[in-house]
Coordinates of C-alpha atoms in Angstrom, one line a residue:
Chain A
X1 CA -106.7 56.7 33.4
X2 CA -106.0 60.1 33.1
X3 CA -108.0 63.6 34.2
X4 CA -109.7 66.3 32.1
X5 CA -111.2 69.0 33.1
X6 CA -113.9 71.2 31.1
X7 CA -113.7 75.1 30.3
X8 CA -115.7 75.8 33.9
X9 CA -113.1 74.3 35.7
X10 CA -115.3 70.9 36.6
X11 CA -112.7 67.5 36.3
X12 CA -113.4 64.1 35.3
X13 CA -111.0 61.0 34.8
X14 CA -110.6 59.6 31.5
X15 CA -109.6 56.2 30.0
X16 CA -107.2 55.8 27.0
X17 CA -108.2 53.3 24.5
X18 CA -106.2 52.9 21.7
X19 CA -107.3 51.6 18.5
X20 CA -104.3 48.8 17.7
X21 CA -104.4 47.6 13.6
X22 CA -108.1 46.9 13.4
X23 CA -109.7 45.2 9.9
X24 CA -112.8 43.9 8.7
X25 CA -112.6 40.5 8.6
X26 CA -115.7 39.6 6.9
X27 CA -119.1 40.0 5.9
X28 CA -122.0 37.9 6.5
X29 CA -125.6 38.3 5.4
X30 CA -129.1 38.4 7.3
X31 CA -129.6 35.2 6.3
X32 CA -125.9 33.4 6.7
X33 CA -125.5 35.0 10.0
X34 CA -129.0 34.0 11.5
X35 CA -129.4 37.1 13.0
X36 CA -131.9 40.1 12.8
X37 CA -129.2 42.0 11.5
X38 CA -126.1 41.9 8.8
X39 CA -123.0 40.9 10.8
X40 CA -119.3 42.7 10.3
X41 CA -116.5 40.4 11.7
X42 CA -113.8 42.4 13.3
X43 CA -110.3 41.9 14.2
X44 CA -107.5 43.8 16.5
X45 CA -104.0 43.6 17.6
X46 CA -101.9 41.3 15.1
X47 CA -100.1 38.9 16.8
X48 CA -97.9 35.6 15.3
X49 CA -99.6 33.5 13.0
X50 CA -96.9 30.5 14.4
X51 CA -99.1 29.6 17.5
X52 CA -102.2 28.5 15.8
X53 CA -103.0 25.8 13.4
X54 CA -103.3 26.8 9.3
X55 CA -106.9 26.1 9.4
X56 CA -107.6 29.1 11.6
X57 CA -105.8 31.6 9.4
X58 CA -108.4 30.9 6.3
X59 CA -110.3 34.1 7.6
X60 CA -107.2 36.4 7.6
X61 CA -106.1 35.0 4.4
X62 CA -109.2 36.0 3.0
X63 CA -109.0 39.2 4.0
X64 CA -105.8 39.6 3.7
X65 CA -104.3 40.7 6.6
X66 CA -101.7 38.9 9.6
X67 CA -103.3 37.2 12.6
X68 CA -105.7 39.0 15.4
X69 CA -105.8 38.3 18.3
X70 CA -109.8 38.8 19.1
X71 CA -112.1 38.7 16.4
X72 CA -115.9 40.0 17.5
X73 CA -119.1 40.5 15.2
X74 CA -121.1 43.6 15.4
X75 CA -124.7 43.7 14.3
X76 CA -124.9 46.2 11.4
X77 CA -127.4 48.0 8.8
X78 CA -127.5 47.1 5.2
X79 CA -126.1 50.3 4.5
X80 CA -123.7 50.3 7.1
X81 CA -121.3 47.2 5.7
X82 CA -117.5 47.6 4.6
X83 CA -115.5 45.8 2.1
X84 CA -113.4 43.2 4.2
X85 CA -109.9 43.9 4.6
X86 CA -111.0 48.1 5.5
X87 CA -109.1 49.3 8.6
X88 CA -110.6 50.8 11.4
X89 CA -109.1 53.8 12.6
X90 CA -110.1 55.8 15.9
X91 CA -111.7 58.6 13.9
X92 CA -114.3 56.6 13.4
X93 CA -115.8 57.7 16.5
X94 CA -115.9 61.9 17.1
X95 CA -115.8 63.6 20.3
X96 CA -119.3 64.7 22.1
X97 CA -120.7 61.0 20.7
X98 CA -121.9 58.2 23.6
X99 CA -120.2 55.3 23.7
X100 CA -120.8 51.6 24.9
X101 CA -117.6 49.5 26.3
X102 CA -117.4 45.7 26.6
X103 CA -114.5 43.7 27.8
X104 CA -113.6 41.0 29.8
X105 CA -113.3 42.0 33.8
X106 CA -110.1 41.3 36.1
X107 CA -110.7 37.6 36.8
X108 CA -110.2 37.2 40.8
X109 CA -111.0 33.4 41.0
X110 CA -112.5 31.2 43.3
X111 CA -114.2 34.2 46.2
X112 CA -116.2 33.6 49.3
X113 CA -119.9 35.2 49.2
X114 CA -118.9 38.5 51.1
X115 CA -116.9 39.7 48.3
X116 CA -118.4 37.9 45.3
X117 CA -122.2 39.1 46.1
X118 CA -121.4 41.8 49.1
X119 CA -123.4 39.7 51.8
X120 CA -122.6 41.0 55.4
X121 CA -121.4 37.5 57.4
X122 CA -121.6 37.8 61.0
X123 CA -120.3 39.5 63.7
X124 CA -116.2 38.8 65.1
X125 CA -117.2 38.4 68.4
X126 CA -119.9 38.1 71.0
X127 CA -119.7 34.3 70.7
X128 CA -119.5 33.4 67.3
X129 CA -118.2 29.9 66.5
X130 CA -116.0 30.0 63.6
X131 CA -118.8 31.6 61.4
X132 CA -117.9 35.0 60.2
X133 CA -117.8 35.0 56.4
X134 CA -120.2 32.4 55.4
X135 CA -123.8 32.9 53.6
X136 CA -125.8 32.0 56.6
X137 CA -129.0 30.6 55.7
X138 CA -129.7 29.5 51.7
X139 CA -133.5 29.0 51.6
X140 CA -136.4 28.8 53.5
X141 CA -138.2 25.9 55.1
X142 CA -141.1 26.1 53.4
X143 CA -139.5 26.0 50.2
X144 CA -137.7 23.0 50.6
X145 CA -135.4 23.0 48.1
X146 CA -132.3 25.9 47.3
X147 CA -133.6 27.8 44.0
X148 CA -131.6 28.0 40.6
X149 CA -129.1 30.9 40.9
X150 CA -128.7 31.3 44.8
X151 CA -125.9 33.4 45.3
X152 CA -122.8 31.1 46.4
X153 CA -119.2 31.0 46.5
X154 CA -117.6 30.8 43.0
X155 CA -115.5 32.0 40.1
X156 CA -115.8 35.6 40.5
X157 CA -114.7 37.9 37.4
X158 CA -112.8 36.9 34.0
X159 CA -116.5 37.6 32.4
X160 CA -117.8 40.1 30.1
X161 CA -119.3 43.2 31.4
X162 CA -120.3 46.7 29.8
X163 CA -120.0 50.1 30.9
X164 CA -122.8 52.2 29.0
X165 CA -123.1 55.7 28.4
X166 CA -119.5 56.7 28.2
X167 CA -119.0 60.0 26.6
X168 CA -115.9 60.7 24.0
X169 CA -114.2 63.8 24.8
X170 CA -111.2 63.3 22.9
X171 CA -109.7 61.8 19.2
X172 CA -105.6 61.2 19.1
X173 CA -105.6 60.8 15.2
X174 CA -102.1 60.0 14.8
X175 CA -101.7 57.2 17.4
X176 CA -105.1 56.4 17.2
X177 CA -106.4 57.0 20.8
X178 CA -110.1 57.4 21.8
X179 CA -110.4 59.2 25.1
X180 CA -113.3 57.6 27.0
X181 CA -115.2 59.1 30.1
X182 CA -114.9 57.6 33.3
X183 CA -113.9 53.7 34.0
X184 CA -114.0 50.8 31.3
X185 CA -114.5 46.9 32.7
X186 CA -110.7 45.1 32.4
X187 CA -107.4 45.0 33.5
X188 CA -104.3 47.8 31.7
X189 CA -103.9 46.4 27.9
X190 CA -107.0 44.6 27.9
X191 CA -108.8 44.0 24.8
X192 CA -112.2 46.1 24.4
X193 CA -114.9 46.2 22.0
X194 CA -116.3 49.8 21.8
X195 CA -120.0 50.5 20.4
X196 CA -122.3 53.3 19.8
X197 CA -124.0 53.2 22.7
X198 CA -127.5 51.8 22.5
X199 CA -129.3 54.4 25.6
X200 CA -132.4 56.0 24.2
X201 CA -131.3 59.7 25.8
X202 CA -127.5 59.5 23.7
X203 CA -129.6 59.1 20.5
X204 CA -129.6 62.9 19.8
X205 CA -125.6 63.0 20.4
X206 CA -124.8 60.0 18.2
X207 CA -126.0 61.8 14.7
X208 CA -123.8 62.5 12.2
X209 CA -120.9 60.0 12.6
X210 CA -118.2 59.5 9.9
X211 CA -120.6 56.9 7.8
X212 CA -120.1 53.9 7.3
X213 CA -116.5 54.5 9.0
X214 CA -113.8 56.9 8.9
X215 CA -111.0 56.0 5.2
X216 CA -108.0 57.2 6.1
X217 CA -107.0 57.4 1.9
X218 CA -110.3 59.5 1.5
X219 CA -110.4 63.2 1.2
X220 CA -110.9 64.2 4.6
X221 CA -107.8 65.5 6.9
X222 CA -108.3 65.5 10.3
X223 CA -105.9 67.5 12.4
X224 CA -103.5 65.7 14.9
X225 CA -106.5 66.1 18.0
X226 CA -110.2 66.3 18.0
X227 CA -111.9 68.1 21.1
X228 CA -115.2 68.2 22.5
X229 CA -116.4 71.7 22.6
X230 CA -116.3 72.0 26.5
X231 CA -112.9 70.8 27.2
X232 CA -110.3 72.8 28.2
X233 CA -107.6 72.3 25.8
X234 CA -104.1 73.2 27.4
X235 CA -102.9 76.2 24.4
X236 CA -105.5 78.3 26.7
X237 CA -104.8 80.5 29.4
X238 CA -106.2 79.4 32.9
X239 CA -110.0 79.3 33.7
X240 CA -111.4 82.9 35.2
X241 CA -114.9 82.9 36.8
Chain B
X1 CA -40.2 101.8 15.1
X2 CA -39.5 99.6 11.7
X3 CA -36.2 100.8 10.4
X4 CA -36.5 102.3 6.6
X5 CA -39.8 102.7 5.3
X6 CA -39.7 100.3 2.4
X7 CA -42.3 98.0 3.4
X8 CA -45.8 99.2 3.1
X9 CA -47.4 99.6 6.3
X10 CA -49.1 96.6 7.5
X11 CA -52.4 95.9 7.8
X12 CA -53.7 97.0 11.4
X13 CA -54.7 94.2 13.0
X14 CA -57.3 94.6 15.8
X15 CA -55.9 93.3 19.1
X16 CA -57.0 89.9 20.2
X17 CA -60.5 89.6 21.8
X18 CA -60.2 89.1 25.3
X19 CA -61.7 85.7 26.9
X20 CA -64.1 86.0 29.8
X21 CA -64.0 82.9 31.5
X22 CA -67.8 82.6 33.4
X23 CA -67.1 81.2 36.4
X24 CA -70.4 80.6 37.2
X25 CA -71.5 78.4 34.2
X26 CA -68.7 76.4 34.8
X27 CA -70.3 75.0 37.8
X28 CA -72.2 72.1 36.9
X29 CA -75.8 73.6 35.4
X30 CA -78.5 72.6 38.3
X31 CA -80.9 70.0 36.5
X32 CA -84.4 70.0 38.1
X33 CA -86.8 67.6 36.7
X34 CA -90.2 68.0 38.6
X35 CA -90.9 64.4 40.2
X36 CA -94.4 64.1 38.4
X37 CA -92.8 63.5 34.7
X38 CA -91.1 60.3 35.9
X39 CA -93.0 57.2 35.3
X40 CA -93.9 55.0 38.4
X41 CA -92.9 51.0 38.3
X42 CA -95.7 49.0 36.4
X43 CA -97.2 47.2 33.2
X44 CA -98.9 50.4 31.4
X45 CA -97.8 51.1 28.2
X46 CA -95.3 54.0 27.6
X47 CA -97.5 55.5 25.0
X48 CA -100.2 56.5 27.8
X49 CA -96.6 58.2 29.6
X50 CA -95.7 60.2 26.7
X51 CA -99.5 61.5 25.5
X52 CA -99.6 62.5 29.3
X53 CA -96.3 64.4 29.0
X54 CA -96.9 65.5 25.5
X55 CA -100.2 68.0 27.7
X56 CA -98.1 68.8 30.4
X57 CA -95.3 70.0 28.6
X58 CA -98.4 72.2 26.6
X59 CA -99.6 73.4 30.2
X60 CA -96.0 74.5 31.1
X61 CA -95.6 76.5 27.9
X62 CA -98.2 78.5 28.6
X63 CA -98.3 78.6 32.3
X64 CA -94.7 79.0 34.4
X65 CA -95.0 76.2 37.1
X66 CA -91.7 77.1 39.3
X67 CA -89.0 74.3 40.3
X68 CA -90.0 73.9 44.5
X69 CA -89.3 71.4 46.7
X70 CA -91.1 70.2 49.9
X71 CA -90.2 72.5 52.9
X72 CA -90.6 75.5 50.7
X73 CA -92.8 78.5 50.9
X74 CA -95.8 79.0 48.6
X75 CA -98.4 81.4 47.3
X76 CA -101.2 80.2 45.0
X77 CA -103.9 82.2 43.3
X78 CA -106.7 79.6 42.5
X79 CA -109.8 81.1 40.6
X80 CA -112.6 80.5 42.7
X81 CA -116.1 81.3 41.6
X82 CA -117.6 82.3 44.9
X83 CA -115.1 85.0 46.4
X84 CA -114.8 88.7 46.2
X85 CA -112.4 89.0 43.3
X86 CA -113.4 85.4 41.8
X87 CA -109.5 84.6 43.0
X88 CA -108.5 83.0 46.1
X89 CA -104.8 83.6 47.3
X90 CA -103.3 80.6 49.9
X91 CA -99.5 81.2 51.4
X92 CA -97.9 78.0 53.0
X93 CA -95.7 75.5 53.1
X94 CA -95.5 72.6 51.3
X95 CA -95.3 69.5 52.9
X96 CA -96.0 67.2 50.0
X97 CA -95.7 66.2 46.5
X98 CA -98.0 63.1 45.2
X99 CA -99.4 61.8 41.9
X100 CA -97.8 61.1 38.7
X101 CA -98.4 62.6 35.4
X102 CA -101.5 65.4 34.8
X103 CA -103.0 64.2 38.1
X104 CA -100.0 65.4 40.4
X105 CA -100.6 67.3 43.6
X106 CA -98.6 69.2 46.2
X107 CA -100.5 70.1 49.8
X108 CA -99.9 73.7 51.2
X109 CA -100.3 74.0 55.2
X110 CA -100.6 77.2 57.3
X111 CA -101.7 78.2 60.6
X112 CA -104.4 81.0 59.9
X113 CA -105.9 82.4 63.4
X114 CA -105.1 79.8 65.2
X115 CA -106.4 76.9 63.2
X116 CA -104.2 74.6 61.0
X117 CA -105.1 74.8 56.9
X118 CA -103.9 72.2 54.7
X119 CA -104.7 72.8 51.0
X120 CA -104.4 69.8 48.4
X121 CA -103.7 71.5 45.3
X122 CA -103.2 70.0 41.3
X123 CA -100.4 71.4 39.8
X124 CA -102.0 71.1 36.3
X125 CA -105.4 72.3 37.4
X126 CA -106.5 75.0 35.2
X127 CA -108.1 76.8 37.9
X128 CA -104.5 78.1 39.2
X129 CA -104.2 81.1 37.8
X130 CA -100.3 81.7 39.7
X131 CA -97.8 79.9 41.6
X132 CA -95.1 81.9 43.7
X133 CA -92.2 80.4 45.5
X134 CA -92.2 82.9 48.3
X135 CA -88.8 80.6 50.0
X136 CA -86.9 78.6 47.9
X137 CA -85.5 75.4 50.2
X138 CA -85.4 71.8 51.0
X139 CA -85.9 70.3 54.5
X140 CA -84.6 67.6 56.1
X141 CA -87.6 65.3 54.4
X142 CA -89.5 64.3 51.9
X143 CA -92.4 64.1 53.8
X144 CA -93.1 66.9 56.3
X145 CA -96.8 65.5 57.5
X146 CA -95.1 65.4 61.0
X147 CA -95.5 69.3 61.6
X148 CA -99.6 68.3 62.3
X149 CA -98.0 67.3 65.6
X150 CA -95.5 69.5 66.0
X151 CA -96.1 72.9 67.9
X152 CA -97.8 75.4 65.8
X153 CA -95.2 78.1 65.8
X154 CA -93.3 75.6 62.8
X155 CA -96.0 75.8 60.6
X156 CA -97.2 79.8 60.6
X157 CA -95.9 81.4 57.8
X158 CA -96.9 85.4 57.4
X159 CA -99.7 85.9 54.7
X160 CA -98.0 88.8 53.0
X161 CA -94.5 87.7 53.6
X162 CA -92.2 89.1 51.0
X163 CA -90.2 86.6 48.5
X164 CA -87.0 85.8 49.5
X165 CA -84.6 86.0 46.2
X166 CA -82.4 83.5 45.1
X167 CA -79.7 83.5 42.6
X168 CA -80.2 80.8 39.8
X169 CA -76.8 79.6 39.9
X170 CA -76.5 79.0 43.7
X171 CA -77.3 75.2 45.2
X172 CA -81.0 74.8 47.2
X173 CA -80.4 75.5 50.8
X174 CA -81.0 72.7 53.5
X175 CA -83.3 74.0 56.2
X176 CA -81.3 71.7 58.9
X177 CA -84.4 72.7 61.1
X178 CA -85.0 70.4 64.0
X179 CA -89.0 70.5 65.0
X180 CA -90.1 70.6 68.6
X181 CA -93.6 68.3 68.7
X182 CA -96.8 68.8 71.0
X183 CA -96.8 65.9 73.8
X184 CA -97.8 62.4 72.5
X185 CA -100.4 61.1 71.6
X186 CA -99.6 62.0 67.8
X187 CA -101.3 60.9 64.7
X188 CA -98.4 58.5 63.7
X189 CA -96.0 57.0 65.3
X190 CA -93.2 59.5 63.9
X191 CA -90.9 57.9 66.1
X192 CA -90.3 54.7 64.2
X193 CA -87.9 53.7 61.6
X194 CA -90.6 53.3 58.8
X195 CA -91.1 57.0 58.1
X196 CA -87.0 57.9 58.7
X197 CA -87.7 61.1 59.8
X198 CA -84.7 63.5 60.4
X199 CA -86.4 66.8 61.0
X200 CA -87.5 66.2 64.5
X201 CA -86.0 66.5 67.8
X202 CA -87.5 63.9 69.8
X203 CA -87.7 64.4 73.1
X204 CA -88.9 61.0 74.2
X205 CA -87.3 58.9 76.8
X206 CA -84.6 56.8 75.5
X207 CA -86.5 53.5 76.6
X208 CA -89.4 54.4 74.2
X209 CA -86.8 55.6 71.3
X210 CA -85.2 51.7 71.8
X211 CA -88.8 50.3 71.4
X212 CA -89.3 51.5 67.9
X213 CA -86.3 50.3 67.0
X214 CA -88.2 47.0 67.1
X215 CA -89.9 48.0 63.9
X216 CA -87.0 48.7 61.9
X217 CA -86.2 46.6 58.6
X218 CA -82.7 46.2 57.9
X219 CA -83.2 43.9 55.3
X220 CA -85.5 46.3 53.0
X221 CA -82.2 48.6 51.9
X222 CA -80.6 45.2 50.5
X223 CA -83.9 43.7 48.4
X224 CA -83.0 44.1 45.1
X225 CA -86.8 43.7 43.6
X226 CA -87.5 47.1 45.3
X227 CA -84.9 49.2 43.5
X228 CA -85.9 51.3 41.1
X229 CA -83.1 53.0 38.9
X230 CA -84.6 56.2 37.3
X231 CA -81.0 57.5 35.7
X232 CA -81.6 56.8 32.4
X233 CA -85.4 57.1 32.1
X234 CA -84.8 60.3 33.7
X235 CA -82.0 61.8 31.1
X236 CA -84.9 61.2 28.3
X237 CA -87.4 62.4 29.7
X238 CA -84.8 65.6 31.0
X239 CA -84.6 65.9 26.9
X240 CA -88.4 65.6 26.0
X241 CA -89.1 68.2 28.5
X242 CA -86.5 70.5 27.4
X243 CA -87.0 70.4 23.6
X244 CA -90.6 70.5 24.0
X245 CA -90.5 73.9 26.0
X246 CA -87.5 75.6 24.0
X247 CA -90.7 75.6 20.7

């Protein structure tokens, strides 16, 4: 994470996320896919093909292109879809656009209820014998029984979460990094899957994006950083009031 | 003279040039990489290191951030939207230098009319419009939080004090300064080996000085896990920096 501030002098933090050899995988239909939607499978981050079986690599064969490590699906428009074997590059998003982050959060394993579900306990003192960090009382009497879901003890983390609304305020073209407002769900190298973000109030900001996705071989030159219009990029002098 | 003129007269030749030898480049050239470039111990990937360098080497082109330690004398001119002039000018001394990479900070303190100042400021903030290093020196310490406790006189500095010059070839002095402290109870316990303070003259009985000595770990100078060898990650980085400011 990283701070930015803006041309009035306000700062944020920032998370890199960099966009490591992603391809289309492949396509699937309304109707294959059983879905509302056509589906895109994506991969990122090659990794050895020696570890898994030769069964699992009939999808990268297909495509054409060395083993991923994560492949996800992403719902898509019928005019939306991209020939398998297309990388993905990070000018695919542009800065000022809303963006929605999923990834897998830091797994902290078996945790008590006062850190997995922030209940209070009990006091340390005034007489309290050997209870301080436990639930207390589960149900009522009436009830009788402890209702589906109660908030217990468990595996805490190593699930998927999203952060919405995250805004883009900066495009590295050449090493392919996406600059990403505030905090994303996961640990430092984690794999992330990054959406246009579905909040009805970023609609008017998500217009206009490189469609269906951003070809490197096409005519189009980007220059080496993209900026949002309010940041304050460090070839100006410093901020006057 | 030549004897008989037969010979044509030679071609004058210029007497030799003579050499100046500079005596002082010939002392060793002062390197001063400002802590905040070199990466801290961990499992991030050196590409986020060098994208954050790659700005602050930007910032530093256009914007002269001057080589100070802690235990020297600063003025900083901040732009502040809410003052007479929009600028705000704070003189002090710095007492410490935190945070890696864009986010790094450095905390100013001053005794203005009586009442202790401390200033947290971010060295790539673009709200800075001017740094001056009024005094140019090191103290005995990287940390000088300890002058909270000590008696005020140690930490006013004059408002409008005049820079003290210093020749660029000449070695950063050592302010050997032993500080006098206000009567205990302090807000650490400066005393103990932990911090390894040098700059202060403790006047506490020798019983109480034998005490801390409790909490000293010998063992912590020997652990190899903890060592941290910045010699060659610093020469790169010495040579990024450089090259990227000569452009």
């Amino acid at each position: 994470m990283m701070p930015i501030w803006t041309k009035s002098g306000e700062r944020h933090a920032v998370t890199l996320l960099k966009v490591q050899d992603c391809h289309v995988l492949r396509y699937l239909s309304k109707e294959e896919s059983g879905g509302k939607t056509a589906k895109l499978l994506v991969g990122g981050k090659n990794v050895s093909p020696f570890s898994k079986p030769e069964s699992a690599h009939q999808i990268f064969k297909e495509a054409g292109v060395p083993r991923k490590q994560k492949v996800t699906t992403f719902n898509v428009t019928d005019d939306a879809i991209i020939k398998p074997g297309t990388p993905l590059y990070a000018a695919h998003f542009r800065p000022g656009q809303f963006v929605d982050v999923t990834a897998k959060t830091i797994g902290k394993g078996f945790q008590g209820v006062m850190k997995r579900w922030g209940f209070k306990g009990q006091p340390a003192s005034h007489g309290q014998t050997k209870t301080h960090r436990r639930p207390g009382a589960i149900s009522t009497n009436k009830a009788s029984k402890v209702y589906r879901g109660k908030k217990m003890p468990g595996k805490m983390g190593n699930i998927y979460r999203t952060s919405f609304g995250l805004k883009v305020w900066r495009i590295n073209t050449i090493h392919d990094i996406i600059y990403v407002n505030g905090s994303v769900p996961g640990h430092t190298n984690c794999l992330v899957k990054v959406r246009d973000s579905k909040l009805p109030t970023c609609k008017e900001y998500n217009k206009n994006p490189p469609f269906p996705t951003f070809f490197a071989d096409g005519d189009e030159k980007l220059p080496e950083d993209l900026f949002d219009e309010e940041i304050f990029q460090f070839t100006d002098p410093s901020v006057t009031y | 003279c030549r004897a008989s003129g037969d010979e044509k007269p030679a071609k004058f030749q210029p007497p030799p040039k003579p050499v100046i030898i500079d005596k002082q480049k010939q002392r060793a050239e002062r390197r001063f990489l400002s802590p905040e470039f070199i990466p801290p111990r961990g499992r991030t990937d050196p590409l986020k290191y060098y994208m954050e360098r790659k700005d602050m080497i930007q910032r530093r082109r256009v914007f002269n951030i001057p080589e100070f330690y802690v235990g020297s004398v600063l003025a900083v001119t901040t732009a502040d939207p809410y003052a007479n002039n929009k600028s705000n000018r704070f003189v002090g001394i710095c007492i410490q230098r935190g945070g890696k990479g864009l986010g790094a900070t450095f905390v100013l303190r001053n005794v203005i009319e009586d009442q202790g100042v401390e200033v947290c400021y971010e060295l790539y903030s673009p709200r800075i419009q001017a740094i001056e290093v009024l005094k140019l020196e090191k103290r005995l310490d990287d940390n000088l939080m300890y002058l909270r406790d000590a008696l005020p006189e140690y930490s006013t500095f004059d408002v409008n004090m005049k820079p003290v010059s210093h020749l660029d070839h000449e070695e950063i002095p050592v302010n050997k300064l032993q500080v006098r402290m206000k009567p205990k109870p302090w807000s650490k316990r400066w005393e103990r080996p932990k911090y390894n303070i040098k700059g202060i003259k403790f006047e506490l009985p020798e019983i109480k000085m034998k005490e801390a000595q409790k909490w000293s770990q010998p063992w912590l100078e020997f652990d190899m896990l903890r060592e941290y060898d910045t010699s060659k990650i610093e020469e790169k980085i010495w040579k990024e920096v450089n090259e990227g400011l000569k452009k």
